[in-house]
Each structure stands twice: as structure tokens, then as C-alpha cells.
Amino acid sequence: MIDYIKSPVLKLKNIRLLEKNQYTFDVDPKATKTEVKSWVEGFFGVKVTGMNSYRPPRKMKRMGPAIGYPVRYKRMIVTLRSGDSIPLF
């Protein structure tokens, strides 16, 4: 199950979401909301009240003469109940 969660996202927009008790993770494209919710609740011991997911648009990358696209991923925005927090942040 831990293979579904790739990493937390720490960008400017996501840092602003921390004030609203929302945390952002990069997850495997095959992961579902219920799988990620159960993993976050079990691992961190918090209560998840909402989840949003989206796939960022593809961007073309160039590596020498080769042109292609990087591996796709999905982002999940997890909203926690007030009073809960994730200690990694």
C-alpha cells in the first residue's frame, strides 16, 4: 500500500493549503481515493474529511535528440478534520 503514495508536494500553492488543513501528495495513477484515505488514516492516525484528485497536464521534455513525455502521476489533496495534523509538515 505504501507504494501508492510517492511523495508529499511542497510548492507555494500547497503550502497555502496547509493553513486550511489540506495536504497534497503525489500518488500512483492507479490509486483510488478510498485506498489513499485508508492509508493516510491508518499511517498517521488522523481523520480524513475530504479528498480531491487531479492529474496535472503532460509536458513535453527533451533529452538530447529524443523528445518524449515524463511518467504520469496523480495528485491527491487530503482534507483533515480540524485539530488533526500530519507531523511530516
mmCIF file of C-alpha atoms in Angstrom:
data_model
loop_
_atom_site.group_PDB
_atom_site.id
_atom_site.type_symbol
_atom_site.label_atom_id
_atom_site.label_comp_id
_atom_site.label_asym_id
_atom_site.label_seq_id
_atom_site.Cartn_x
_atom_site.Cartn_y
_atom_site.Cartn_z
ATOM 1 C CA MET A 1 0.000 0.000 0.000
ATOM 2 C CA ILE A 2 2.849 2.404 0.713
ATOM 3 C CA ASP A 3 3.853 2.092 -2.966
ATOM 4 C CA TYR A 4 0.762 4.114 -3.916
ATOM 5 C CA ILE A 5 1.968 7.252 -2.103
ATOM 6 C CA LYS A 6 5.006 8.680 -3.896
ATOM 7 C CA SER A 7 5.805 11.894 -2.006
ATOM 8 C CA PRO A 8 4.306 14.968 -0.363
ATOM 9 C CA VAL A 9 4.152 18.089 -2.530
ATOM 10 C CA LEU A 10 5.661 21.286 -1.132
ATOM 11 C CA LYS A 11 5.028 24.081 -3.613
ATOM 12 C CA LEU A 12 3.722 27.586 -2.986
ATOM 13 C CA LYS A 13 0.041 26.751 -3.578
ATOM 14 C CA ASN A 14 0.276 23.606 -1.482
ATOM 15 C CA ILE A 15 1.897 25.458 1.404
ATOM 16 C CA ARG A 16 -1.060 27.876 1.388
ATOM 17 C CA LEU A 17 -3.404 24.880 1.558
ATOM 18 C CA LEU A 18 -1.738 23.793 4.815
ATOM 19 C CA GLU A 19 -3.463 26.735 6.525
ATOM 20 C CA LYS A 20 -6.815 25.143 5.567
ATOM 21 C CA ASN A 21 -5.626 21.775 6.965
ATOM 22 C CA GLN A 22 -5.211 20.313 3.454
ATOM 23 C CA TYR A 23 -2.204 18.193 2.486
ATOM 24 C CA THR A 24 -1.085 17.278 -1.046
ATOM 25 C CA PHE A 25 0.534 14.015 -2.124
ATOM 26 C CA ASP A 26 1.756 12.615 -5.437
ATOM 27 C CA VAL A 27 0.269 9.138 -5.788
ATOM 28 C CA ASP A 28 0.300 6.305 -8.302
ATOM 29 C CA PRO A 29 -2.206 6.858 -11.156
ATOM 30 C CA LYS A 30 -3.915 3.554 -10.291
ATOM 31 C CA ALA A 31 -4.591 4.564 -6.669
ATOM 32 C CA THR A 32 -8.181 5.322 -5.726
ATOM 33 C CA LYS A 33 -9.480 7.839 -3.208
ATOM 34 C CA THR A 34 -10.618 5.148 -0.773
ATOM 35 C CA GLU A 35 -7.203 3.424 -0.834
ATOM 36 C CA VAL A 36 -5.338 6.663 -0.177
ATOM 37 C CA LYS A 37 -7.836 7.692 2.519
ATOM 38 C CA SER A 38 -7.483 4.410 4.406
ATOM 39 C CA TRP A 39 -3.687 4.568 4.146
ATOM 40 C CA VAL A 40 -3.450 8.161 5.451
ATOM 41 C CA GLU A 41 -5.880 7.454 8.316
ATOM 42 C CA GLY A 42 -4.055 4.266 9.312
ATOM 43 C CA PHE A 43 -0.494 5.526 8.981
ATOM 44 C CA PHE A 44 -0.840 8.993 10.519
ATOM 45 C CA GLY A 45 -3.750 8.294 12.889
ATOM 46 C CA VAL A 46 -5.889 11.206 11.642
ATOM 47 C CA LYS A 47 -9.476 11.539 10.342
ATOM 48 C CA VAL A 48 -9.871 12.455 6.654
ATOM 49 C CA THR A 49 -12.968 14.549 5.888
ATOM 50 C CA GLY A 50 -12.473 15.154 2.161
ATOM 51 C CA MET A 51 -10.368 14.200 -0.837
ATOM 52 C CA ASN A 52 -9.792 15.784 -4.230
ATOM 53 C CA SER A 53 -7.695 14.316 -7.026
ATOM 54 C CA TYR A 54 -6.384 15.586 -10.329
ATOM 55 C CA ARG A 55 -3.836 14.739 -12.983
ATOM 56 C CA PRO A 56 -1.527 17.620 -13.952
ATOM 57 C CA PRO A 57 -1.216 18.209 -17.718
ATOM 58 C CA ARG A 58 1.502 16.448 -19.680
ATOM 59 C CA LYS A 59 4.560 18.499 -20.617
ATOM 60 C CA MET A 60 6.990 17.566 -23.365
ATOM 61 C CA LYS A 61 10.606 17.003 -22.263
ATOM 62 C CA ARG A 62 13.702 16.957 -24.434
ATOM 63 C CA MET A 63 16.767 14.855 -23.596
ATOM 64 C CA GLY A 64 19.323 15.400 -26.359
ATOM 65 C CA PRO A 65 17.819 14.341 -29.675
ATOM 66 C CA ALA A 66 14.999 12.402 -28.016
ATOM 67 C CA ILE A 67 11.642 14.046 -27.313
ATOM 68 C CA GLY A 68 9.065 12.491 -25.037
ATOM 69 C CA TYR A 69 6.816 12.804 -22.027
ATOM 70 C CA PRO A 70 7.703 12.022 -18.392
ATOM 71 C CA VAL A 71 5.835 9.387 -16.400
ATOM 72 C CA ARG A 72 2.257 10.385 -15.477
ATOM 73 C CA TYR A 73 1.166 10.756 -11.890
ATOM 74 C CA LYS A 74 -1.877 11.813 -9.912
ATOM 75 C CA ARG A 75 -2.131 14.354 -7.097
ATOM 76 C CA MET A 76 -4.426 13.964 -4.110
ATOM 77 C CA ILE A 77 -5.445 16.829 -1.850
ATOM 78 C CA VAL A 78 -6.428 15.389 1.541
ATOM 79 C CA THR A 79 -8.534 17.495 3.935
ATOM 80 C CA LEU A 80 -8.226 16.605 7.612
ATOM 81 C CA ARG A 81 -10.666 17.285 10.426
ATOM 82 C CA SER A 82 -9.876 20.407 12.461
ATOM 83 C CA GLY A 83 -7.397 19.712 15.217
ATOM 84 C CA ASP A 84 -5.617 16.932 13.302
ATOM 85 C CA SER A 85 -2.306 17.432 11.543
ATOM 86 C CA ILE A 86 0.368 15.381 9.841
ATOM 87 C CA PRO A 87 3.744 15.704 11.598
ATOM 88 C CA LEU A 88 5.797 15.480 8.375
ATOM 89 C CA PHE A 89 4.831 19.037 7.534
#
